[in-house]
């Protein structure tokens, strides 16, 4: 059963829900501005071209440069390695520390991308629910899956898909270390979750129709 149809939870305050926006192609027909009825939003990379989230996470220096030079004025979070490059912009901040220590390569904060850091940032606000939009992990074929493909700073649509193994591992670490937060992945009905996520009691799946119904109830 879908999460929103079975859950009787309602929004009790503005921080109950935080929506985190990845840039997978599954979200291309969804109105991002409708998410503001749920609460705060955390966006990643070039999402600011189409929507102004409350917080933006850009692990890549080029993405930070694009955002601040296009007058994005809300907080922009990036790696500590790049922070000094943007000292002129007071809204450029450092991503929060990871909630755990590990000795594997994907446990290194520098190996985390914008999506993982955005999810971790959302969790630091202590919401009840984190809604994950556009976190496709993989597309319907073996080609690069991103709504901004073929645009500046992004791969061409003919490029191979990015290996999602680090994203899958790192997101599972967040499920593990934030057990009180319910993570709700929004995807079409034919989307299959990674096997590594299925045993977490705080991970759920719903579709865009369910999300729209929830938003409509809270307008």
mmCIF file of C-alpha atoms in Angstrom:
data_model
loop_
_atom_site.group_PDB
_atom_site.id
_atom_site.type_symbol
_atom_site.label_atom_id
_atom_site.label_comp_id
_atom_site.label_asym_id
_atom_site.label_seq_id
_atom_site.Cartn_x
_atom_site.Cartn_y
_atom_site.Cartn_z
ATOM 1 C CA UNK A 1 0.000 0.000 0.000
ATOM 2 C CA UNK A 2 1.068 3.563 -0.640
ATOM 3 C CA UNK A 3 2.280 5.585 2.339
ATOM 4 C CA UNK A 4 -0.079 8.544 2.127
ATOM 5 C CA UNK A 5 -3.181 6.378 1.814
ATOM 6 C CA UNK A 6 -2.346 4.231 4.831
ATOM 7 C CA UNK A 7 -0.837 6.885 7.082
ATOM 8 C CA UNK A 8 -3.133 8.943 9.289
ATOM 9 C CA UNK A 9 -0.395 11.436 10.059
ATOM 10 C CA UNK A 10 -1.166 15.088 9.441
ATOM 11 C CA UNK A 11 1.043 18.137 9.389
ATOM 12 C CA UNK A 12 1.319 19.581 12.893
ATOM 13 C CA UNK A 13 3.806 22.352 12.141
ATOM 14 C CA UNK A 14 5.859 23.759 9.297
ATOM 15 C CA UNK A 15 8.793 21.454 9.979
ATOM 16 C CA UNK A 16 6.849 18.187 9.987
ATOM 17 C CA UNK A 17 7.599 17.711 6.301
ATOM 18 C CA UNK A 18 10.716 18.727 4.400
ATOM 19 C CA UNK A 19 10.842 18.026 0.683
ATOM 20 C CA UNK A 20 14.231 17.281 -0.874
ATOM 21 C CA UNK A 21 14.396 17.715 -4.630
ATOM 22 C CA UNK A 22 16.730 15.661 -6.773
ATOM 23 C CA UNK A 23 16.888 16.174 -10.497
ATOM 24 C CA UNK A 24 15.922 12.783 -11.865
ATOM 25 C CA UNK A 25 13.582 12.870 -14.830
ATOM 26 C CA UNK A 26 10.658 11.333 -12.933
ATOM 27 C CA UNK A 27 9.773 14.775 -11.549
ATOM 28 C CA UNK A 28 9.698 16.643 -14.871
ATOM 29 C CA UNK A 29 5.898 17.092 -14.933
ATOM 30 C CA UNK A 30 5.489 17.879 -11.246
ATOM 31 C CA UNK A 31 4.844 21.440 -10.007
ATOM 32 C CA UNK A 32 7.636 22.037 -7.503
ATOM 33 C CA UNK A 33 5.998 25.187 -6.175
ATOM 34 C CA UNK A 34 3.159 23.064 -4.805
ATOM 35 C CA UNK A 35 5.641 21.625 -2.295
ATOM 36 C CA UNK A 36 5.595 24.903 -0.395
ATOM 37 C CA UNK A 37 2.227 23.873 1.052
ATOM 38 C CA UNK A 38 3.985 21.022 2.876
ATOM 39 C CA UNK A 39 6.790 23.072 4.401
ATOM 40 C CA UNK A 40 10.435 23.816 3.706
ATOM 41 C CA UNK A 41 12.223 22.655 0.564
ATOM 42 C CA UNK A 42 15.832 21.643 -0.070
ATOM 43 C CA UNK A 43 16.908 21.694 -3.706
ATOM 44 C CA UNK A 44 20.001 20.454 -5.493
ATOM 45 C CA UNK A 45 22.217 21.993 -8.143
ATOM 46 C CA UNK A 46 20.409 23.607 -11.097
ATOM 47 C CA UNK A 47 16.884 23.277 -9.682
ATOM 48 C CA UNK A 48 17.097 27.028 -8.978
ATOM 49 C CA UNK A 49 16.671 27.575 -12.738
ATOM 50 C CA UNK A 50 13.015 26.541 -12.379
ATOM 51 C CA UNK A 51 12.187 26.818 -8.688
ATOM 52 C CA UNK A 52 13.514 28.739 -5.687
ATOM 53 C CA UNK A 53 13.937 26.282 -2.793
ATOM 54 C CA UNK A 54 14.424 27.452 0.777
ATOM 55 C CA UNK A 55 17.866 25.846 0.769
ATOM 56 C CA UNK A 56 20.111 24.788 -2.103
ATOM 57 C CA UNK A 57 22.900 22.195 -1.984
ATOM 58 C CA UNK A 58 25.639 22.283 -4.610
ATOM 59 C CA UNK A 59 28.561 19.926 -4.102
ATOM 60 C CA UNK A 60 30.108 21.122 -7.378
ATOM 61 C CA UNK A 61 31.821 24.528 -7.506
ATOM 62 C CA UNK A 62 30.358 25.270 -10.923
ATOM 63 C CA UNK A 63 26.866 24.853 -9.540
ATOM 64 C CA UNK A 64 27.577 27.231 -6.648
ATOM 65 C CA UNK A 65 28.934 29.810 -9.086
ATOM 66 C CA UNK A 66 25.877 29.538 -11.284
ATOM 67 C CA UNK A 67 23.484 29.927 -8.366
ATOM 68 C CA UNK A 68 25.088 32.969 -6.745
ATOM 69 C CA UNK A 69 25.802 34.685 -10.066
ATOM 70 C CA UNK A 70 22.131 34.256 -10.979
ATOM 71 C CA UNK A 71 21.133 36.031 -7.764
ATOM 72 C CA UNK A 72 19.950 33.008 -5.802
ATOM 73 C CA UNK A 73 19.906 34.595 -2.340
ATOM 74 C CA UNK A 74 18.717 31.814 -0.022
ATOM 75 C CA UNK A 75 21.342 29.677 1.745
ATOM 76 C CA UNK A 76 23.590 27.658 -0.558
ATOM 77 C CA UNK A 77 25.430 24.739 1.025
ATOM 78 C CA UNK A 78 28.612 23.339 -0.471
ATOM 79 C CA UNK A 79 31.684 21.321 0.498
ATOM 80 C CA UNK A 80 34.056 22.824 3.063
ATOM 81 C CA UNK A 81 36.778 22.541 0.403
ATOM 82 C CA UNK A 82 35.018 25.172 -1.728
ATOM 83 C CA UNK A 83 33.670 27.497 0.955
ATOM 84 C CA UNK A 84 36.636 29.890 0.895
ATOM 85 C CA UNK A 85 36.161 30.404 -2.845
ATOM 86 C CA UNK A 86 32.812 32.045 -2.165
ATOM 87 C CA UNK A 87 33.597 34.173 0.887
ATOM 88 C CA UNK A 88 32.112 37.238 -0.856
ATOM 89 C CA UNK A 89 28.668 35.631 -0.747
ATOM 90 C CA UNK A 90 27.446 35.443 2.838
ATOM 91 C CA UNK A 91 24.687 32.996 1.900
ATOM 92 C CA UNK A 92 27.200 30.292 0.901
ATOM 93 C CA UNK A 93 27.617 27.866 3.810
ATOM 94 C CA UNK A 94 29.273 24.526 4.486
ATOM 95 C CA UNK A 95 27.228 21.319 4.368
ATOM 96 C CA UNK A 96 26.642 19.728 7.788
ATOM 97 C CA UNK A 97 28.883 16.919 8.968
ATOM 98 C CA UNK A 98 27.724 13.399 8.255
ATOM 99 C CA UNK A 99 25.956 11.713 11.199
ATOM 100 C CA UNK A 100 28.446 8.843 11.355
ATOM 101 C CA UNK A 101 32.073 7.849 10.793
ATOM 102 C CA UNK A 102 33.140 5.054 8.455
ATOM 103 C CA UNK A 103 36.274 3.703 6.871
ATOM 104 C CA UNK A 104 34.931 2.922 3.402
ATOM 105 C CA UNK A 105 35.404 5.251 0.449
ATOM 106 C CA UNK A 106 31.690 6.165 0.206
ATOM 107 C CA UNK A 107 31.809 7.130 3.905
ATOM 108 C CA UNK A 108 34.090 10.058 3.044
ATOM 109 C CA UNK A 109 32.087 13.290 2.960
ATOM 110 C CA UNK A 110 33.889 14.318 -0.227
ATOM 111 C CA UNK A 111 32.439 11.244 -1.954
ATOM 112 C CA UNK A 112 28.907 12.380 -1.192
ATOM 113 C CA UNK A 113 27.107 14.267 -3.936
ATOM 114 C CA UNK A 114 24.576 17.071 -3.756
ATOM 115 C CA UNK A 115 21.633 14.702 -3.281
ATOM 116 C CA UNK A 116 23.099 12.905 -0.292
ATOM 117 C CA UNK A 117 24.217 16.129 1.364
ATOM 118 C CA UNK A 118 20.778 17.636 0.725
ATOM 119 C CA UNK A 119 19.086 14.709 2.455
ATOM 120 C CA UNK A 120 21.474 14.992 5.382
ATOM 121 C CA UNK A 121 20.844 18.738 5.634
ATOM 122 C CA UNK A 122 17.097 18.120 5.714
ATOM 123 C CA UNK A 123 17.537 15.610 8.522
ATOM 124 C CA UNK A 124 19.403 18.142 10.678
ATOM 125 C CA UNK A 125 16.194 20.179 10.892
ATOM 126 C CA UNK A 126 14.608 17.237 12.746
ATOM 127 C CA UNK A 127 11.477 16.822 10.621
ATOM 128 C CA UNK A 128 9.017 13.976 11.028
ATOM 129 C CA UNK A 129 9.014 13.231 7.295
ATOM 130 C CA UNK A 130 11.507 13.728 4.493
ATOM 131 C CA UNK A 131 9.878 13.585 1.058
ATOM 132 C CA UNK A 132 12.342 12.526 -1.652
ATOM 133 C CA UNK A 133 11.500 13.759 -5.143
ATOM 134 C CA UNK A 134 13.535 13.090 -8.269
ATOM 135 C CA UNK A 135 15.876 10.618 -6.585
ATOM 136 C CA UNK A 136 15.575 8.191 -9.453
ATOM 137 C CA UNK A 137 18.945 6.422 -8.979
ATOM 138 C CA UNK A 138 18.582 4.971 -12.459
ATOM 139 C CA UNK A 139 16.444 5.634 -15.519
ATOM 140 C CA UNK A 140 14.455 3.479 -17.872
ATOM 141 C CA UNK A 141 17.547 2.869 -19.968
ATOM 142 C CA UNK A 142 21.299 2.892 -19.470
ATOM 143 C CA UNK A 143 21.697 6.572 -20.374
ATOM 144 C CA UNK A 144 22.305 9.601 -18.162
ATOM 145 C CA UNK A 145 19.174 10.412 -16.162
ATOM 146 C CA UNK A 146 18.885 14.079 -15.238
ATOM 147 C CA UNK A 147 16.282 16.681 -16.033
ATOM 148 C CA UNK A 148 19.075 19.150 -16.912
ATOM 149 C CA UNK A 149 21.045 16.904 -19.247
ATOM 150 C CA UNK A 150 22.388 18.620 -22.372
ATOM 151 C CA UNK A 151 22.603 21.957 -20.535
ATOM 152 C CA UNK A 152 25.548 23.850 -19.082
ATOM 153 C CA UNK A 153 27.583 21.871 -16.487
ATOM 154 C CA UNK A 154 25.649 18.651 -17.156
ATOM 155 C CA UNK A 155 26.390 15.520 -19.157
ATOM 156 C CA UNK A 156 24.993 14.944 -22.604
ATOM 157 C CA UNK A 157 21.948 12.723 -22.943
ATOM 158 C CA UNK A 158 24.026 10.184 -24.849
ATOM 159 C CA UNK A 159 26.344 9.591 -21.883
ATOM 160 C CA UNK A 160 26.095 6.434 -19.801
ATOM 161 C CA UNK A 161 24.041 6.560 -16.636
ATOM 162 C CA UNK A 162 25.866 7.357 -13.401
ATOM 163 C CA UNK A 163 26.560 4.329 -11.220
ATOM 164 C CA UNK A 164 24.134 4.754 -8.274
ATOM 165 C CA UNK A 165 25.904 2.362 -5.890
ATOM 166 C CA UNK A 166 27.371 5.152 -3.713
ATOM 167 C CA UNK A 167 24.020 6.964 -3.575
ATOM 168 C CA UNK A 168 22.257 3.770 -2.519
ATOM 169 C CA UNK A 169 24.800 3.010 0.202
ATOM 170 C CA UNK A 170 24.918 6.586 1.521
ATOM 171 C CA UNK A 171 21.153 7.020 1.612
ATOM 172 C CA UNK A 172 20.865 3.765 3.554
ATOM 173 C CA UNK A 173 23.289 5.246 6.075
ATOM 174 C CA UNK A 174 20.902 8.150 6.577
ATOM 175 C CA UNK A 175 17.979 5.765 7.078
ATOM 176 C CA UNK A 176 20.079 3.983 9.684
ATOM 177 C CA UNK A 177 21.286 7.046 11.565
ATOM 178 C CA UNK A 178 17.991 8.970 11.550
ATOM 179 C CA UNK A 179 15.605 6.185 12.630
ATOM 180 C CA UNK A 180 12.912 8.576 13.913
ATOM 181 C CA UNK A 181 12.506 10.254 10.524
ATOM 182 C CA UNK A 182 10.237 8.667 7.927
ATOM 183 C CA UNK A 183 11.708 8.883 4.425
ATOM 184 C CA UNK A 184 9.125 8.827 1.635
ATOM 185 C CA UNK A 185 10.395 8.196 -1.888
ATOM 186 C CA UNK A 186 8.094 9.571 -4.603
ATOM 187 C CA UNK A 187 8.230 7.547 -7.820
ATOM 188 C CA UNK A 188 6.029 6.111 -10.573
ATOM 189 C CA UNK A 189 4.413 2.814 -9.649
ATOM 190 C CA UNK A 190 6.828 0.741 -11.713
ATOM 191 C CA UNK A 191 9.905 1.999 -9.830
ATOM 192 C CA UNK A 192 11.757 -0.697 -7.904
ATOM 193 C CA UNK A 193 13.641 0.308 -4.730
ATOM 194 C CA UNK A 194 17.168 -0.947 -4.097
ATOM 195 C CA UNK A 195 17.254 -4.191 -2.154
ATOM 196 C CA UNK A 196 19.496 -2.464 0.406
ATOM 197 C CA UNK A 197 16.627 -0.137 1.402
ATOM 198 C CA UNK A 198 13.786 -2.605 1.771
ATOM 199 C CA UNK A 199 14.517 -3.712 5.335
ATOM 200 C CA UNK A 200 14.356 -0.229 6.835
ATOM 201 C CA UNK A 201 11.168 0.424 8.791
ATOM 202 C CA UNK A 202 11.462 4.176 8.175
ATOM 203 C CA UNK A 203 11.604 3.969 4.371
ATOM 204 C CA UNK A 204 8.378 4.234 2.372
ATOM 205 C CA UNK A 205 7.280 4.670 -1.229
ATOM 206 C CA UNK A 206 4.421 6.614 -2.751
ATOM 207 C CA UNK A 207 3.622 8.045 -6.173
ATOM 208 C CA UNK A 208 3.009 11.567 -7.450
ATOM 209 C CA UNK A 209 -0.772 11.173 -7.264
ATOM 210 C CA UNK A 210 -0.488 10.400 -3.560
ATOM 211 C CA UNK A 211 1.772 13.384 -3.020
ATOM 212 C CA UNK A 212 -0.628 15.688 -4.875
ATOM 213 C CA UNK A 213 -3.511 14.467 -2.706
ATOM 214 C CA UNK A 214 -1.520 15.228 0.439
ATOM 215 C CA UNK A 215 -0.651 18.703 -0.822
ATOM 216 C CA UNK A 216 -4.265 19.425 -1.757
ATOM 217 C CA UNK A 217 -5.353 18.568 1.784
ATOM 218 C CA UNK A 218 -2.921 21.100 3.193
ATOM 219 C CA UNK A 219 -3.506 24.067 0.909
#
